[in-house]
PDB file of N, CA and C in Angstrom:
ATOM      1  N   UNK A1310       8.335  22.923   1.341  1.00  0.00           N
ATOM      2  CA  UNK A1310       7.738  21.657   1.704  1.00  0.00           C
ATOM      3  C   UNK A1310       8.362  20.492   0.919  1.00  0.00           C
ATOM      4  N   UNK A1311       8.875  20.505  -0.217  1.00  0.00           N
ATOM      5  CA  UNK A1311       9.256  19.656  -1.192  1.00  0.00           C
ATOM      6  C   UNK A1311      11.309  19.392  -0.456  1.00  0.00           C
ATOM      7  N   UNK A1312      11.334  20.380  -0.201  1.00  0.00           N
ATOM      8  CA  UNK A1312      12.569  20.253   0.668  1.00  0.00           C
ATOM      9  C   UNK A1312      12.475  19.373   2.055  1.00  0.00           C
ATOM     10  N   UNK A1313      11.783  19.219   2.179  1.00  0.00           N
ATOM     11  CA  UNK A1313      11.537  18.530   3.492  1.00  0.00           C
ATOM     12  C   UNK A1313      10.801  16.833   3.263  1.00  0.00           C
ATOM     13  N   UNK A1314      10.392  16.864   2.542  1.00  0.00           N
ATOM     14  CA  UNK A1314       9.633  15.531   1.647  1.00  0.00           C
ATOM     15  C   UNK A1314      11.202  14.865   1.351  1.00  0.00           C
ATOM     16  N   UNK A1315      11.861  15.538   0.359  1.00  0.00           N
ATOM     17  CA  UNK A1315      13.196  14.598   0.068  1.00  0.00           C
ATOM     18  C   UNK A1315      13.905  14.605   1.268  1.00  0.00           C
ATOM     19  N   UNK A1316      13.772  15.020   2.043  1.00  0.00           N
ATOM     20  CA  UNK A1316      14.545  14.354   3.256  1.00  0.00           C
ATOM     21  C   UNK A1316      14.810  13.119   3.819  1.00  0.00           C
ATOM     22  N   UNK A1317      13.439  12.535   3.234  1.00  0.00           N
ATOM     23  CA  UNK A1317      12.935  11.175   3.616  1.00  0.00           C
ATOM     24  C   UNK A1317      13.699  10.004   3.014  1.00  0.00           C
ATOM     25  N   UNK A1318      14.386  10.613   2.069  1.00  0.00           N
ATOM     26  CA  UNK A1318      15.030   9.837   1.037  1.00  0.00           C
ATOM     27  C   UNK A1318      16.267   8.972   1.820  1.00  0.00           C
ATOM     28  N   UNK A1319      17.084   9.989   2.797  1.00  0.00           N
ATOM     29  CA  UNK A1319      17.984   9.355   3.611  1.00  0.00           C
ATOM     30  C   UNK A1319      17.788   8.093   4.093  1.00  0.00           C
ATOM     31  N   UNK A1320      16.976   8.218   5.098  1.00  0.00           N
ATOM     32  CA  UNK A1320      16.537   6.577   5.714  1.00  0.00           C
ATOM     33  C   UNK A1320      16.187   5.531   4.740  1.00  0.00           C
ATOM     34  N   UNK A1321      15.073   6.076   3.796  1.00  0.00           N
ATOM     35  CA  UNK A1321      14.388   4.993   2.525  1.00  0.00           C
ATOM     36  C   UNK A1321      15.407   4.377   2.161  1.00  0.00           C
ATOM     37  N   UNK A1322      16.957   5.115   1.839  1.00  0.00           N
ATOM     38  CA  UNK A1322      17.482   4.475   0.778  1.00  0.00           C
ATOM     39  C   UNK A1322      18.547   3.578   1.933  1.00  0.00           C
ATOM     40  N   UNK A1323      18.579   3.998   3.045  1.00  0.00           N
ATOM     41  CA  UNK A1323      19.403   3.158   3.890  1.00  0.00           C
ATOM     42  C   UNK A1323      18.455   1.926   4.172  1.00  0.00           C
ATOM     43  N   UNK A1324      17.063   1.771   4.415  1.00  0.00           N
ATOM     44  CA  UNK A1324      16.309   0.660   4.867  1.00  0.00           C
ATOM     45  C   UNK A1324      16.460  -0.046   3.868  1.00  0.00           C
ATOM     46  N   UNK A1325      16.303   0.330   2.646  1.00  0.00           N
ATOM     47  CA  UNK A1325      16.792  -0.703   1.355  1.00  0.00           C
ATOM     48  C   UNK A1325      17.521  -1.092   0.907  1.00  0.00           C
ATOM     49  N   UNK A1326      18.754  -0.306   1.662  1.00  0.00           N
ATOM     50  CA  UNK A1326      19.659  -1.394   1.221  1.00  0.00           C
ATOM     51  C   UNK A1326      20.580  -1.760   2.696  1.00  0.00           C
ATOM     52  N   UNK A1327      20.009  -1.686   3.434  1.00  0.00           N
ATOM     53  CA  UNK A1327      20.541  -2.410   4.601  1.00  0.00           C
ATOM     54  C   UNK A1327      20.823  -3.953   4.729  1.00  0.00           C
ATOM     55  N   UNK A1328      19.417  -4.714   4.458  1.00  0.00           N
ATOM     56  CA  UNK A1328      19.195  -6.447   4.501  1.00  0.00           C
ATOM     57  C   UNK A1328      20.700  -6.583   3.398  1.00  0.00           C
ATOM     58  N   UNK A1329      20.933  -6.079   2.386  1.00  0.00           N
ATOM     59  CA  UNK A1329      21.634  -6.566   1.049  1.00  0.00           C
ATOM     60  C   UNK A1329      23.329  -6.144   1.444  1.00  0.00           C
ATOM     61  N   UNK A1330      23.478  -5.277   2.208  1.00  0.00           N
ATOM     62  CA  UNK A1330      25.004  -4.401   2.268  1.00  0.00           C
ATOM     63  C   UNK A1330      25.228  -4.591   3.553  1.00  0.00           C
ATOM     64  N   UNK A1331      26.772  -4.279   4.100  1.00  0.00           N
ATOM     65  CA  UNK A1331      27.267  -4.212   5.323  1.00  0.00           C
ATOM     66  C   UNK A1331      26.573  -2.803   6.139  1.00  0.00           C
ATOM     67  N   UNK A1332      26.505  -2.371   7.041  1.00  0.00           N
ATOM     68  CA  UNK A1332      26.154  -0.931   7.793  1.00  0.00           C
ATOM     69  C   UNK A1332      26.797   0.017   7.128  1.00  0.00           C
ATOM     70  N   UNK A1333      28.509  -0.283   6.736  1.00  0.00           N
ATOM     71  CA  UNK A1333      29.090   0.880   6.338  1.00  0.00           C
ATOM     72  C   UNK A1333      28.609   1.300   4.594  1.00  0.00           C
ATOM     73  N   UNK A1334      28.364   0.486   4.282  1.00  0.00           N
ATOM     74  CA  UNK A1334      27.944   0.353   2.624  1.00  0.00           C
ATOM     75  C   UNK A1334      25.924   1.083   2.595  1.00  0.00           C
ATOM     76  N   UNK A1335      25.557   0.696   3.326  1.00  0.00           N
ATOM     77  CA  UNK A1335      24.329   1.463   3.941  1.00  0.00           C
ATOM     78  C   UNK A1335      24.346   2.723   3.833  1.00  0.00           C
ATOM     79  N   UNK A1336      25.167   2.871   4.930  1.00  0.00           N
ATOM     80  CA  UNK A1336      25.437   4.894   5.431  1.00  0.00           C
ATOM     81  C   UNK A1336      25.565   5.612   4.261  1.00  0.00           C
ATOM     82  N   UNK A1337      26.814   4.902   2.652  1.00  0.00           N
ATOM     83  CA  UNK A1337      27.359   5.343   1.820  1.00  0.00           C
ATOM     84  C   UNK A1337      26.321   5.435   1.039  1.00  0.00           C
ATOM     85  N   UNK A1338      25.679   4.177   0.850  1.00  0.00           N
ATOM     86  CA  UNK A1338      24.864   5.046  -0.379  1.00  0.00           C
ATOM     87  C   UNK A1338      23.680   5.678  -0.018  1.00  0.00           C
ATOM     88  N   UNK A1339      22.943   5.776   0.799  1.00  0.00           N
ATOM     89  CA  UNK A1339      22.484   6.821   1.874  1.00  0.00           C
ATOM     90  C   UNK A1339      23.267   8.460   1.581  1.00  0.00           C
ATOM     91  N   UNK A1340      24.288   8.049   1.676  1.00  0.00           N
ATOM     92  CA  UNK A1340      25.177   9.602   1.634  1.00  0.00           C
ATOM     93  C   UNK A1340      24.820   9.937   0.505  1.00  0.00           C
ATOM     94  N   UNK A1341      25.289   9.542  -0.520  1.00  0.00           N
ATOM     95  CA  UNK A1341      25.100   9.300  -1.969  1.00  0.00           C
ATOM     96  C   UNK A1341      23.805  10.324  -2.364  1.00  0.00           C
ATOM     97  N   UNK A1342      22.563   9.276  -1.865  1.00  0.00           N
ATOM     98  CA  UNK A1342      21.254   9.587  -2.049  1.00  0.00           C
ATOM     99  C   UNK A1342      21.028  11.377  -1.239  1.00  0.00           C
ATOM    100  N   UNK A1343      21.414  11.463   0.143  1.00  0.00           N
ATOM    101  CA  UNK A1343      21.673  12.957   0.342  1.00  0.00           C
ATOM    102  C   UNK A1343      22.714  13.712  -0.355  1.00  0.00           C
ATOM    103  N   UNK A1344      23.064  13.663  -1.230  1.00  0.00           N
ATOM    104  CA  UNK A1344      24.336  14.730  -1.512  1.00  0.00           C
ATOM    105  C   UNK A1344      23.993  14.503  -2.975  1.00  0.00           C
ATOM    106  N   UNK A1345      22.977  14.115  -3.695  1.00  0.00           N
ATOM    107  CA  UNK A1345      22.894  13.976  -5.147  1.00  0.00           C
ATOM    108  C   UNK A1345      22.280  15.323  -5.766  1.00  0.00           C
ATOM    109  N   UNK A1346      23.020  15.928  -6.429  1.00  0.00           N
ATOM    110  CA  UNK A1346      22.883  17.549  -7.219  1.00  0.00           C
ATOM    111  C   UNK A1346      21.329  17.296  -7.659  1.00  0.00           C
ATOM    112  N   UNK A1347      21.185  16.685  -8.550  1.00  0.00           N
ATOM    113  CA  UNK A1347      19.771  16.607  -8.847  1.00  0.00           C
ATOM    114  C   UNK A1347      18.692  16.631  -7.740  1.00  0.00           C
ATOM    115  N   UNK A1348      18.742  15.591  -6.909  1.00  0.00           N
ATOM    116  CA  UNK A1348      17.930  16.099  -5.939  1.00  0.00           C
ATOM    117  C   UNK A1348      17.308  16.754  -5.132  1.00  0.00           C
ATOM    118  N   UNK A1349      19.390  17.754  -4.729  1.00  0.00           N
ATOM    119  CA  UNK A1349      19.397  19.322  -4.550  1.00  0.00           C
ATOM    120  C   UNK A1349      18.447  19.872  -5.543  1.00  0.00           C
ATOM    121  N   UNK A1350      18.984  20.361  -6.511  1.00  0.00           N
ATOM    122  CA  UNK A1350      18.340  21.004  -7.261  1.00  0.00           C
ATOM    123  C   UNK A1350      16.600  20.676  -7.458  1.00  0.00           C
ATOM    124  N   UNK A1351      16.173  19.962  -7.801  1.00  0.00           N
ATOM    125  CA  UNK A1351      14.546  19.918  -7.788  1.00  0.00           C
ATOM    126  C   UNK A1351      13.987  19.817  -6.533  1.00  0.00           C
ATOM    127  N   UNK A1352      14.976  20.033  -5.430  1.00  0.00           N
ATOM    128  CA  UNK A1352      14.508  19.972  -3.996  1.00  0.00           C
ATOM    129  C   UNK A1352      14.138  21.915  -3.651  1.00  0.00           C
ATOM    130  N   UNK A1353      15.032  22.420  -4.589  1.00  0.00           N
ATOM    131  CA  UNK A1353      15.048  23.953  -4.009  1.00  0.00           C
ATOM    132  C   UNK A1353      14.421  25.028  -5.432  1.00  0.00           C
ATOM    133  N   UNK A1354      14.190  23.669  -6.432  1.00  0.00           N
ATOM    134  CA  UNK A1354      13.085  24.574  -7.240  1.00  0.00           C
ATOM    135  C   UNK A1354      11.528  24.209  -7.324  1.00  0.00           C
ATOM    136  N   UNK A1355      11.451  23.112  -6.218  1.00  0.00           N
ATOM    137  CA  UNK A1355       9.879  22.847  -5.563  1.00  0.00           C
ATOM    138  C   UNK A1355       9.292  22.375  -6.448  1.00  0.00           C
ATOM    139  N   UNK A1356      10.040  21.453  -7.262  1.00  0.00           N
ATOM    140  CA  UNK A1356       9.311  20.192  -8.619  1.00  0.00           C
ATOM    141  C   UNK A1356       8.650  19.165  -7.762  1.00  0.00           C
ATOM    142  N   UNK A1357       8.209  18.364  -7.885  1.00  0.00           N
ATOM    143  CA  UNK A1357       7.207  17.065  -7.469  1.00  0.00           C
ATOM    144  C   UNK A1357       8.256  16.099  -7.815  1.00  0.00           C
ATOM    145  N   UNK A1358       9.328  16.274  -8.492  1.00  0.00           N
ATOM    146  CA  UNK A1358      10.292  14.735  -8.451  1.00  0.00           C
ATOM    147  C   UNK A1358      11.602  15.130  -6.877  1.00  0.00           C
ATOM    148  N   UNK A1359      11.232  15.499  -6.519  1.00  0.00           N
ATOM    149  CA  UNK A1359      12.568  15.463  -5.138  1.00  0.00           C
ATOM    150  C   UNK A1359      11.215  14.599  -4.458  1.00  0.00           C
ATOM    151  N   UNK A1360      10.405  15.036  -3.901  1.00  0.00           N
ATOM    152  CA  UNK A1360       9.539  14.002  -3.369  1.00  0.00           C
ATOM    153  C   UNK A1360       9.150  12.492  -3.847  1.00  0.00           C
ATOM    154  N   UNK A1361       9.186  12.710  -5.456  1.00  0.00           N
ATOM    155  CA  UNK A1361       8.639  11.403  -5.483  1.00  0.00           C
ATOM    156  C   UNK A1361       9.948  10.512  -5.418  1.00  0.00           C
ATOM    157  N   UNK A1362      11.256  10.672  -5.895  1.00  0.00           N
ATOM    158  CA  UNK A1362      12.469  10.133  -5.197  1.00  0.00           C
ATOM    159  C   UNK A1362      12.286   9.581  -3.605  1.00  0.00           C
ATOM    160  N   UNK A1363      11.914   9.936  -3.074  1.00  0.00           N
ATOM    161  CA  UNK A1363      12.023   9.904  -1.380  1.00  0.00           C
ATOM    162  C   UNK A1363      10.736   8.766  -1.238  1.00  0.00           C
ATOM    163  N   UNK A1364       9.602   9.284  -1.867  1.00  0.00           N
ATOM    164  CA  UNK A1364       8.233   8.059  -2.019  1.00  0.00           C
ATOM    165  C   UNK A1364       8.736   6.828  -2.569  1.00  0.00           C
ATOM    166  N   UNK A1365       9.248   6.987  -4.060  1.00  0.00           N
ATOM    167  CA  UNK A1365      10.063   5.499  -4.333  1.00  0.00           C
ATOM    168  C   UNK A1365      10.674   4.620  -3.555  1.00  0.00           C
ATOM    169  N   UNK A1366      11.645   5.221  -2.731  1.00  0.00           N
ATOM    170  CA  UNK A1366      12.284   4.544  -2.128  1.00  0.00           C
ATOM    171  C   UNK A1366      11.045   4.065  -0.802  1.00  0.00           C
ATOM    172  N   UNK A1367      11.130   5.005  -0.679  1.00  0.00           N
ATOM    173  CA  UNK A1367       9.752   3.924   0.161  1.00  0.00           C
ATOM    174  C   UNK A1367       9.170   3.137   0.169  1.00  0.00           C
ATOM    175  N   UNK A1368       8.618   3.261  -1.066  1.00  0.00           N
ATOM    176  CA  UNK A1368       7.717   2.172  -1.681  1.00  0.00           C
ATOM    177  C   UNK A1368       8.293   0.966  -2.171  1.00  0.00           C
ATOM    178  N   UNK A1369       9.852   1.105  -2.455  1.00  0.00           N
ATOM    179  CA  UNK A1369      10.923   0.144  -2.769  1.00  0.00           C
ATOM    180  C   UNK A1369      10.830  -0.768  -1.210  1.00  0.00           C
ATOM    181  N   UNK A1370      11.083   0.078  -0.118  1.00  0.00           N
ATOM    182  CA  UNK A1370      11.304  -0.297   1.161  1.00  0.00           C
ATOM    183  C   UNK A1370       9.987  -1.183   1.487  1.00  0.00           C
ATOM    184  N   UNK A1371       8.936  -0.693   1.343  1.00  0.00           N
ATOM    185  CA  UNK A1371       7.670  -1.248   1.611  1.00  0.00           C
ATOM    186  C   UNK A1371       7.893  -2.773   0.889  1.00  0.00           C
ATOM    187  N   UNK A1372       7.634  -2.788  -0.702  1.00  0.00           N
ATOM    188  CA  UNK A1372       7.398  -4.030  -1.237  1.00  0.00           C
ATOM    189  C   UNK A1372       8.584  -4.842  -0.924  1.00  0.00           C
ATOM    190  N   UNK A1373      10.021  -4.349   0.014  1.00  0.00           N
ATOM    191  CA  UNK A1373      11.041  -5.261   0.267  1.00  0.00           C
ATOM    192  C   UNK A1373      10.290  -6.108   1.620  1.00  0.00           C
ATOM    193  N   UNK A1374       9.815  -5.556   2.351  1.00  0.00           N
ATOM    194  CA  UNK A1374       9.059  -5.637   3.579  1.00  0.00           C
ATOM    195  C   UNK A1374       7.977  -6.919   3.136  1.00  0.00           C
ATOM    196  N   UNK A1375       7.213  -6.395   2.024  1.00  0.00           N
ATOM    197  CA  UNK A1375       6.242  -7.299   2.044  1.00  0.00           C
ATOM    198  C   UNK A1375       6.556  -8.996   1.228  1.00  0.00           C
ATOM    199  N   UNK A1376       7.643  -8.958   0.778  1.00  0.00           N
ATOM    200  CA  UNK A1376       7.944  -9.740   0.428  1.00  0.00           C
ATOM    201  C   UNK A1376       8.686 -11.366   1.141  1.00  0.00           C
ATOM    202  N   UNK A1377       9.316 -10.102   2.232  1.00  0.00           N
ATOM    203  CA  UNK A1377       9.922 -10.887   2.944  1.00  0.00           C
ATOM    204  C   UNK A1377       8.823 -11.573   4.220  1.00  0.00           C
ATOM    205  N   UNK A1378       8.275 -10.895   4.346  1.00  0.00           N
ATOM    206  CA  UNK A1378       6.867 -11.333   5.440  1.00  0.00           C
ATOM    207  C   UNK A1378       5.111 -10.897   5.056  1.00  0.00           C
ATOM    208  N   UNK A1379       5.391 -11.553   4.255  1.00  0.00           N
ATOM    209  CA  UNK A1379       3.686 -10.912   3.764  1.00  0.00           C
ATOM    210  C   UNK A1379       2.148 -11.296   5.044  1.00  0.00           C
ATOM    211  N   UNK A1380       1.880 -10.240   4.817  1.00  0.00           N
ATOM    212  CA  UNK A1380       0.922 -10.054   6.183  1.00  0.00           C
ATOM    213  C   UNK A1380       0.078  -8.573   5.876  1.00  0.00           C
ATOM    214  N   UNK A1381      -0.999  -8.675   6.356  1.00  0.00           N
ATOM    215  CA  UNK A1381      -1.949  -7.516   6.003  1.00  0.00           C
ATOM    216  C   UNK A1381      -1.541  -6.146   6.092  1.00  0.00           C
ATOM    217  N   UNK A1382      -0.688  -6.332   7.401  1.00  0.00           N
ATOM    218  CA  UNK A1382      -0.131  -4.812   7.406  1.00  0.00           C
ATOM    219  C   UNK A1382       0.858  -4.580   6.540  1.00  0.00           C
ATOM    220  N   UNK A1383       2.040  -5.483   6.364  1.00  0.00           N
ATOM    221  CA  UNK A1383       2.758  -5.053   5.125  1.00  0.00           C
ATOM    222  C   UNK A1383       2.010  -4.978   3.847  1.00  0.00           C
ATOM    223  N   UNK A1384       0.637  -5.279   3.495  1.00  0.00           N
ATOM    224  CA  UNK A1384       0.186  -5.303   2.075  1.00  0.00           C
ATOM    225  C   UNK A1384      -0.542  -3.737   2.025  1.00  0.00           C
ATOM    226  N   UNK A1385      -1.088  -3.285   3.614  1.00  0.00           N
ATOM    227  CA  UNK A1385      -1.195  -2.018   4.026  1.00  0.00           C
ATOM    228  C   UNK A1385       0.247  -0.847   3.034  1.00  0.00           C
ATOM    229  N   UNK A1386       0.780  -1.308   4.070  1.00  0.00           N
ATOM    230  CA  UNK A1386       2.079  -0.354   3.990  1.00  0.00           C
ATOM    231  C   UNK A1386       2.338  -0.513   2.625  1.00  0.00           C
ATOM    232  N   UNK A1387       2.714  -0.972   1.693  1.00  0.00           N
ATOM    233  CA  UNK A1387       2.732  -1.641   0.429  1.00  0.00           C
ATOM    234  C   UNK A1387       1.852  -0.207  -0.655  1.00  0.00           C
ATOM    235  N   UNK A1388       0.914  -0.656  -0.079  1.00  0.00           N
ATOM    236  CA  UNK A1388      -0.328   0.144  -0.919  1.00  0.00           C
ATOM    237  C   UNK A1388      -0.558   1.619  -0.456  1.00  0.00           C
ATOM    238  N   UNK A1389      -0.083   2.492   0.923  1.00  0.00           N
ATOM    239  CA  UNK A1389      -0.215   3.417   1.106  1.00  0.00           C
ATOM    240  C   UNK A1389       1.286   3.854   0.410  1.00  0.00           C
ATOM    241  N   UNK A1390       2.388   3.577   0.254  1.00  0.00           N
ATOM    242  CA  UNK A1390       3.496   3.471  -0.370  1.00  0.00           C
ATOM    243  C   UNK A1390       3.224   4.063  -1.470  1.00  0.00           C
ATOM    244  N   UNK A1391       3.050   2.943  -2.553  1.00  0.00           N
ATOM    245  CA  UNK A1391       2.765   3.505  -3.801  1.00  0.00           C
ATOM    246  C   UNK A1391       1.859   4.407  -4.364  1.00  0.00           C
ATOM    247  N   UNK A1392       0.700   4.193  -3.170  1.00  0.00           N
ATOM    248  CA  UNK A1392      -0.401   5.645  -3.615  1.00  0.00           C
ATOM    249  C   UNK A1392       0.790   6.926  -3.590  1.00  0.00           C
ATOM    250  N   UNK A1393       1.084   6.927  -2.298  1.00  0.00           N
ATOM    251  CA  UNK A1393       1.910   8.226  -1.904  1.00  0.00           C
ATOM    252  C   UNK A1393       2.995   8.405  -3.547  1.00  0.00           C
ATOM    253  N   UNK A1394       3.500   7.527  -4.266  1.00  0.00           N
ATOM    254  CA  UNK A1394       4.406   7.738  -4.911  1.00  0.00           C
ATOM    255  C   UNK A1394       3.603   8.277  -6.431  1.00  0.00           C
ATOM    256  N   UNK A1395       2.696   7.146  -6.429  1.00  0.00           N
ATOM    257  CA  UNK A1395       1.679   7.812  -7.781  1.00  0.00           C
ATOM    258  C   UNK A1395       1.126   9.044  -8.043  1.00  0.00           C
ATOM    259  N   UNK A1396       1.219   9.715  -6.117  1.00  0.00           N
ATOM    260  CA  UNK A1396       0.043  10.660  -5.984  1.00  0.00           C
ATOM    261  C   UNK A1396       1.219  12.221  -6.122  1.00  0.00           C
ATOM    262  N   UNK A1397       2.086  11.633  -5.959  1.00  0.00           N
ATOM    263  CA  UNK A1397       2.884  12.914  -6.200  1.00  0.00           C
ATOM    264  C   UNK A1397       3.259  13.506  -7.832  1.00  0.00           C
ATOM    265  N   UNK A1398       3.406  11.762  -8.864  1.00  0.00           N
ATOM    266  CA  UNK A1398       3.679  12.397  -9.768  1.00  0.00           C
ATOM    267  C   UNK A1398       3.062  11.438 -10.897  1.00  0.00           C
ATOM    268  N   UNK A1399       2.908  11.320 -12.263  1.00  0.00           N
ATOM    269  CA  UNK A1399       2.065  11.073 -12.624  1.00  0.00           C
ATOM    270  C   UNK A1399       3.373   9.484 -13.073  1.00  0.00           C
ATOM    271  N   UNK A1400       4.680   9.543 -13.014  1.00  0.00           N
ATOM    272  CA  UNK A1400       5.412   8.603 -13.125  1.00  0.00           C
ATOM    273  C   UNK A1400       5.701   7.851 -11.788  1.00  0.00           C
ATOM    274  N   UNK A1401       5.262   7.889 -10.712  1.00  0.00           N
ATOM    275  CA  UNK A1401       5.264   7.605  -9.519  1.00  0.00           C
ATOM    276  C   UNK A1401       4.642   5.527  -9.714  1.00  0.00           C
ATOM    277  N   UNK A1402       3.954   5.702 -11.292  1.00  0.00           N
ATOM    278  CA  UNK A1402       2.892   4.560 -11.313  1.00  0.00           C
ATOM    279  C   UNK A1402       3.605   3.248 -11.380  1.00  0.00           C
ATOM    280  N   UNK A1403       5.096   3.768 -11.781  1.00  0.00           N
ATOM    281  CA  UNK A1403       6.094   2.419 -12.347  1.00  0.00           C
ATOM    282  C   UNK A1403       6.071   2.075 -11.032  1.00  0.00           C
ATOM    283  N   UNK A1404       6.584   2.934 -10.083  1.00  0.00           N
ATOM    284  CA  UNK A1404       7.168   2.552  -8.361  1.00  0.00           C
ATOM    285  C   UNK A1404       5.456   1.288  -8.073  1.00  0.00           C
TER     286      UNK A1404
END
């Protein structure tokens, strides 16, 4: 299950840095973010940090969202974000 949680990480880290980078600079560090050993690794020994990696970025993605258009649902999304990131690990609280 924790293998499948960091999956999420792909898109997160492309939505965040999409607005800031060209498409091709996107994809790359996207790639980056899938192909990072560490991630592997606590992805296939079922730690709570391959997920909360993938929540961060989310929650990175979220407060980019709410910043740029603040509105109830982004303050929504915002806050289910960081629960999700807190709730996985007990360092999740910085995100």
């Amino acid at each position: 299950m924790c293998a499948l949680f960091s999956l999420l990480v792909v898109p997160g880290v492309y939505l965040l840095a999409r607005p800031h980078l060209p498409v091709g600079c996107s994809v790359l560090a996207s790639l980056f973010a899938a192909t990072s050993l560490l991630e592997t690794v606590l992805s296939h020994q079922a730690r709570p940090h391959a997920p909360l990696f993938a929540f961060t970025a989310w929650c990175l993605v979220a407060a980019q969202r709410l910043i740029r258009a603040p509105s109830p649902l982004n303050i929504a999304l915002a806050a289910v974000a960081s629960g999700l990131a807190e709730a996985t690990l007990h360092s999740g609280a910085a995100a």
